[in-house]
Amino acid sequence: MNHKINKARQRDTAADRLTGSTAAREHRHQQTGSSQSRMARLFDHFASAVARATGSPLAFGCAVLIILLWALAGPWTGFSEVWQLVVNTGTTIITFLMVFLIQQNQNKDSRALHVKLDELLMALKGASDQLVDIEDMEEDEINEIAERYRRLAMAARKLKDSK
């Protein structure tokens, strides 16, 4: 057990050397705590809360209810152009805004996933450190690496099938 703890501490220490210690990162964060980063944090919290709320069954039920009420109002309004415009405008605005909120959450989740994968790559003996930060490479470089791994997988399958 102590061996695992020591290994984890060594890995954390190595990561701190690469990225700066936690205390140093917190100090830099406090120094650069500009309105821009505060605004980014607020937007991140808002986007996460909206994504959680709109992804719930309750939100879906509310949306269905609103559409049903709108549809029921059709005969009462004589299916007027204003009646049509209300739902078209409302859904267009909501969709437009949701694209940005969803993209923010997708970017954050993607960054977090890449950091986790990078940690696993760095921790595994024999893993290619070339794959760390691969998401920052150019498309053609990624395609070359993907092709190399595709060929390795095919060779491994052939080797397995020949046994």
PDB file of C-alpha atoms in Angstrom:
ATOM      1  CA  MET A   1       0.000   0.000   0.000  1.00  0.00           C
ATOM      2  CA  ASN A   2       2.792   2.420   0.929  1.00  0.00           C
ATOM      3  CA  HIS A   3       4.478   1.571  -2.378  1.00  0.00           C
ATOM      4  CA  LYS A   4       1.371   2.715  -4.284  1.00  0.00           C
ATOM      5  CA  ILE A   5       1.162   5.922  -2.263  1.00  0.00           C
ATOM      6  CA  ASN A   6       4.866   6.650  -2.858  1.00  0.00           C
ATOM      7  CA  LYS A   7       4.446   6.025  -6.606  1.00  0.00           C
ATOM      8  CA  ALA A   8       1.455   8.379  -6.689  1.00  0.00           C
ATOM      9  CA  ARG A   9       3.422  11.048  -4.815  1.00  0.00           C
ATOM     10  CA  GLN A  10       6.363  10.654  -7.191  1.00  0.00           C
ATOM     11  CA  ARG A  11       4.032  11.016 -10.174  1.00  0.00           C
ATOM     12  CA  ASP A  12       2.373  14.071  -8.613  1.00  0.00           C
ATOM     13  CA  THR A  13       5.775  15.588  -7.852  1.00  0.00           C
ATOM     14  CA  ALA A  14       6.888  14.991 -11.444  1.00  0.00           C
ATOM     15  CA  ALA A  15       3.661  16.536 -12.723  1.00  0.00           C
ATOM     16  CA  ASP A  16       4.155  19.526 -10.413  1.00  0.00           C
ATOM     17  CA  ARG A  17       7.654  20.006 -11.801  1.00  0.00           C
ATOM     18  CA  LEU A  18       6.259  19.963 -15.333  1.00  0.00           C
ATOM     19  CA  THR A  19       3.298  22.231 -14.677  1.00  0.00           C
ATOM     20  CA  GLY A  20       4.410  24.183 -11.616  1.00  0.00           C
ATOM     21  CA  SER A  21       3.392  23.351  -8.078  1.00  0.00           C
ATOM     22  CA  THR A  22      -0.181  23.603  -6.919  1.00  0.00           C
ATOM     23  CA  ALA A  23       0.694  26.562  -4.704  1.00  0.00           C
ATOM     24  CA  ALA A  24       2.432  28.302  -7.611  1.00  0.00           C
ATOM     25  CA  ARG A  25      -0.571  27.683  -9.873  1.00  0.00           C
ATOM     26  CA  GLU A  26      -2.927  29.082  -7.222  1.00  0.00           C
ATOM     27  CA  HIS A  27      -0.673  32.131  -6.794  1.00  0.00           C
ATOM     28  CA  ARG A  28      -0.633  32.720 -10.584  1.00  0.00           C
ATOM     29  CA  HIS A  29      -4.405  32.268 -10.626  1.00  0.00           C
ATOM     30  CA  GLN A  30      -4.843  34.920  -7.945  1.00  0.00           C
ATOM     31  CA  GLN A  31      -2.482  37.312  -9.725  1.00  0.00           C
ATOM     32  CA  THR A  32      -4.241  36.864 -13.067  1.00  0.00           C
ATOM     33  CA  GLY A  33      -7.724  36.915 -11.551  1.00  0.00           C
ATOM     34  CA  SER A  34      -8.811  39.553 -14.026  1.00  0.00           C
ATOM     35  CA  SER A  35     -12.387  40.294 -14.968  1.00  0.00           C
ATOM     36  CA  GLN A  36     -11.796  38.178 -18.082  1.00  0.00           C
ATOM     37  CA  SER A  37     -11.075  35.025 -16.066  1.00  0.00           C
ATOM     38  CA  ARG A  38     -13.858  35.847 -13.616  1.00  0.00           C
ATOM     39  CA  MET A  39     -16.221  36.243 -16.570  1.00  0.00           C
ATOM     40  CA  ALA A  40     -15.004  32.943 -18.023  1.00  0.00           C
ATOM     41  CA  ARG A  41     -15.600  31.169 -14.685  1.00  0.00           C
ATOM     42  CA  LEU A  42     -19.089  32.662 -14.405  1.00  0.00           C
ATOM     43  CA  PHE A  43     -19.910  31.590 -17.949  1.00  0.00           C
ATOM     44  CA  ASP A  44     -18.557  28.109 -17.256  1.00  0.00           C
ATOM     45  CA  HIS A  45     -20.700  27.742 -14.126  1.00  0.00           C
ATOM     46  CA  PHE A  46     -23.740  29.125 -15.937  1.00  0.00           C
ATOM     47  CA  ALA A  47     -23.220  26.846 -18.954  1.00  0.00           C
ATOM     48  CA  SER A  48     -22.812  23.788 -16.709  1.00  0.00           C
ATOM     49  CA  ALA A  49     -25.951  24.617 -14.728  1.00  0.00           C
ATOM     50  CA  VAL A  50     -28.000  25.219 -17.876  1.00  0.00           C
ATOM     51  CA  ALA A  51     -26.733  21.995 -19.464  1.00  0.00           C
ATOM     52  CA  ARG A  52     -27.667  19.996 -16.360  1.00  0.00           C
ATOM     53  CA  ALA A  53     -31.077  21.644 -16.138  1.00  0.00           C
ATOM     54  CA  THR A  54     -31.971  21.387 -19.825  1.00  0.00           C
ATOM     55  CA  GLY A  55     -30.774  17.800 -19.999  1.00  0.00           C
ATOM     56  CA  SER A  56     -33.292  16.668 -17.420  1.00  0.00           C
ATOM     57  CA  PRO A  57     -36.599  14.874 -17.968  1.00  0.00           C
ATOM     58  CA  LEU A  58     -38.352  17.804 -16.270  1.00  0.00           C
ATOM     59  CA  ALA A  59     -36.978  20.255 -18.850  1.00  0.00           C
ATOM     60  CA  PHE A  60     -38.069  17.983 -21.674  1.00  0.00           C
ATOM     61  CA  GLY A  61     -41.536  17.712 -20.159  1.00  0.00           C
ATOM     62  CA  CYS A  62     -41.745  21.507 -19.867  1.00  0.00           C
ATOM     63  CA  ALA A  63     -40.727  21.890 -23.516  1.00  0.00           C
ATOM     64  CA  VAL A  64     -43.376  19.413 -24.628  1.00  0.00           C
ATOM     65  CA  LEU A  65     -45.969  21.210 -22.494  1.00  0.00           C
ATOM     66  CA  ILE A  66     -45.069  24.575 -24.026  1.00  0.00           C
ATOM     67  CA  ILE A  67     -45.404  23.155 -27.546  1.00  0.00           C
ATOM     68  CA  LEU A  68     -48.752  21.562 -26.666  1.00  0.00           C
ATOM     69  CA  LEU A  69     -50.028  24.866 -25.254  1.00  0.00           C
ATOM     70  CA  TRP A  70     -48.805  26.650 -28.362  1.00  0.00           C
ATOM     71  CA  ALA A  71     -50.546  24.093 -30.609  1.00  0.00           C
ATOM     72  CA  LEU A  72     -53.778  24.389 -28.621  1.00  0.00           C
ATOM     73  CA  ALA A  73     -53.644  28.173 -28.983  1.00  0.00           C
ATOM     74  CA  GLY A  74     -53.585  27.806 -32.784  1.00  0.00           C
ATOM     75  CA  PRO A  75     -57.362  27.545 -33.313  1.00  0.00           C
ATOM     76  CA  TRP A  76     -57.975  30.316 -30.780  1.00  0.00           C
ATOM     77  CA  THR A  77     -55.656  32.674 -32.716  1.00  0.00           C
ATOM     78  CA  GLY A  78     -56.919  31.494 -36.086  1.00  0.00           C
ATOM     79  CA  PHE A  79     -53.518  29.973 -36.849  1.00  0.00           C
ATOM     80  CA  SER A  80     -52.286  33.488 -37.500  1.00  0.00           C
ATOM     81  CA  GLU A  81     -48.837  34.510 -38.659  1.00  0.00           C
ATOM     82  CA  VAL A  82     -48.116  35.862 -35.179  1.00  0.00           C
ATOM     83  CA  TRP A  83     -48.977  32.453 -33.721  1.00  0.00           C
ATOM     84  CA  GLN A  84     -46.459  30.809 -36.080  1.00  0.00           C
ATOM     85  CA  LEU A  85     -43.895  33.531 -35.511  1.00  0.00           C
ATOM     86  CA  VAL A  86     -43.978  33.040 -31.734  1.00  0.00           C
ATOM     87  CA  VAL A  87     -42.792  29.418 -31.859  1.00  0.00           C
ATOM     88  CA  ASN A  88     -40.396  29.983 -34.753  1.00  0.00           C
ATOM     89  CA  THR A  89     -38.710  32.946 -33.092  1.00  0.00           C
ATOM     90  CA  GLY A  90     -38.634  31.361 -29.639  1.00  0.00           C
ATOM     91  CA  THR A  91     -37.138  28.080 -30.793  1.00  0.00           C
ATOM     92  CA  THR A  92     -34.595  29.836 -33.029  1.00  0.00           C
ATOM     93  CA  ILE A  93     -33.353  32.055 -30.200  1.00  0.00           C
ATOM     94  CA  ILE A  94     -33.178  29.188 -27.726  1.00  0.00           C
ATOM     95  CA  THR A  95     -31.348  26.975 -30.227  1.00  0.00           C
ATOM     96  CA  PHE A  96     -28.868  29.743 -31.070  1.00  0.00           C
ATOM     97  CA  LEU A  97     -28.007  30.337 -27.409  1.00  0.00           C
ATOM     98  CA  MET A  98     -27.888  26.631 -26.532  1.00  0.00           C
ATOM     99  CA  VAL A  99     -25.246  26.025 -29.210  1.00  0.00           C
ATOM    100  CA  PHE A 100     -22.796  28.209 -27.268  1.00  0.00           C
ATOM    101  CA  LEU A 101     -23.645  26.685 -23.910  1.00  0.00           C
ATOM    102  CA  ILE A 102     -23.337  23.141 -25.219  1.00  0.00           C
ATOM    103  CA  GLN A 103     -20.063  23.960 -26.972  1.00  0.00           C
ATOM    104  CA  GLN A 104     -18.621  25.383 -23.732  1.00  0.00           C
ATOM    105  CA  ASN A 105     -19.482  22.179 -21.886  1.00  0.00           C
ATOM    106  CA  GLN A 106     -18.155  20.039 -24.726  1.00  0.00           C
ATOM    107  CA  ASN A 107     -14.852  21.951 -24.753  1.00  0.00           C
ATOM    108  CA  LYS A 108     -14.480  21.616 -20.986  1.00  0.00           C
ATOM    109  CA  ASP A 109     -15.302  17.896 -21.021  1.00  0.00           C
ATOM    110  CA  SER A 110     -12.915  17.331 -23.902  1.00  0.00           C
ATOM    111  CA  ARG A 111     -10.067  19.165 -22.141  1.00  0.00           C
ATOM    112  CA  ALA A 112     -10.673  17.192 -18.940  1.00  0.00           C
ATOM    113  CA  LEU A 113     -10.742  13.896 -20.832  1.00  0.00           C
ATOM    114  CA  HIS A 114      -7.487  14.733 -22.616  1.00  0.00           C
ATOM    115  CA  VAL A 115      -5.787  15.560 -19.319  1.00  0.00           C
ATOM    116  CA  LYS A 116      -6.923  12.231 -17.871  1.00  0.00           C
ATOM    117  CA  LEU A 117      -5.703  10.346 -20.919  1.00  0.00           C
ATOM    118  CA  ASP A 118      -2.389  12.209 -20.828  1.00  0.00           C
ATOM    119  CA  GLU A 119      -1.980  11.185 -17.186  1.00  0.00           C
ATOM    120  CA  LEU A 120      -2.595   7.543 -18.097  1.00  0.00           C
ATOM    121  CA  LEU A 121      -0.115   7.714 -20.981  1.00  0.00           C
ATOM    122  CA  MET A 122       2.543   9.241 -18.763  1.00  0.00           C
ATOM    123  CA  ALA A 123       1.960   6.626 -16.054  1.00  0.00           C
ATOM    124  CA  LEU A 124       2.113   3.562 -18.332  1.00  0.00           C
ATOM    125  CA  LYS A 125       5.473   2.033 -19.080  1.00  0.00           C
ATOM    126  CA  GLY A 126       5.891   1.450 -22.793  1.00  0.00           C
ATOM    127  CA  ALA A 127       3.172   3.927 -23.757  1.00  0.00           C
ATOM    128  CA  SER A 128       4.144   6.373 -26.465  1.00  0.00           C
ATOM    129  CA  ASP A 129       4.640   9.845 -25.026  1.00  0.00           C
ATOM    130  CA  GLN A 130       4.183  11.083 -28.602  1.00  0.00           C
ATOM    131  CA  LEU A 131       0.456  10.678 -28.010  1.00  0.00           C
ATOM    132  CA  VAL A 132       0.413  13.138 -25.099  1.00  0.00           C
ATOM    133  CA  ASP A 133      -1.147  16.368 -26.370  1.00  0.00           C
ATOM    134  CA  ILE A 134      -1.891  14.770 -29.741  1.00  0.00           C
ATOM    135  CA  GLU A 135      -4.997  16.953 -29.918  1.00  0.00           C
ATOM    136  CA  ASP A 136      -2.718  19.948 -30.490  1.00  0.00           C
ATOM    137  CA  MET A 137      -1.101  18.406 -33.581  1.00  0.00           C
ATOM    138  CA  GLU A 138      -2.028  19.220 -37.166  1.00  0.00           C
ATOM    139  CA  GLU A 139      -4.646  17.038 -38.840  1.00  0.00           C
ATOM    140  CA  ASP A 140      -2.153  15.381 -41.199  1.00  0.00           C
ATOM    141  CA  GLU A 141       0.150  14.466 -38.282  1.00  0.00           C
ATOM    142  CA  ILE A 142      -2.780  12.887 -36.433  1.00  0.00           C
ATOM    143  CA  ASN A 143      -3.757  10.981 -39.584  1.00  0.00           C
ATOM    144  CA  GLU A 144      -0.209   9.613 -39.940  1.00  0.00           C
ATOM    145  CA  ILE A 145      -0.183   8.407 -36.333  1.00  0.00           C
ATOM    146  CA  ALA A 146      -3.678   6.915 -36.688  1.00  0.00           C
ATOM    147  CA  GLU A 147      -2.593   5.073 -39.839  1.00  0.00           C
ATOM    148  CA  ARG A 148       0.466   3.679 -38.030  1.00  0.00           C
ATOM    149  CA  TYR A 149      -1.756   2.353 -35.216  1.00  0.00           C
ATOM    150  CA  ARG A 150      -4.231   0.941 -37.736  1.00  0.00           C
ATOM    151  CA  ARG A 151      -1.364  -0.996 -39.372  1.00  0.00           C
ATOM    152  CA  LEU A 152      -0.153  -2.189 -35.939  1.00  0.00           C
ATOM    153  CA  ALA A 153      -3.674  -3.395 -35.099  1.00  0.00           C
ATOM    154  CA  MET A 154      -3.929  -5.258 -38.419  1.00  0.00           C
ATOM    155  CA  ALA A 155      -0.548  -6.898 -37.819  1.00  0.00           C
ATOM    156  CA  ALA A 156      -1.581  -7.893 -34.293  1.00  0.00           C
ATOM    157  CA  ARG A 157      -4.820  -9.432 -35.621  1.00  0.00           C
ATOM    158  CA  LYS A 158      -2.926 -11.384 -38.280  1.00  0.00           C
ATOM    159  CA  LEU A 159      -0.465 -12.614 -35.664  1.00  0.00           C
ATOM    160  CA  LYS A 160      -3.349 -13.678 -33.396  1.00  0.00           C
ATOM    161  CA  ASP A 161      -5.183 -15.413 -36.259  1.00  0.00           C
ATOM    162  CA  SER A 162      -2.056 -17.315 -37.309  1.00  0.00           C
ATOM    163  CA  LYS A 163      -1.721 -18.892 -33.853  1.00  0.00           C
TER     164      LYS A 163
END
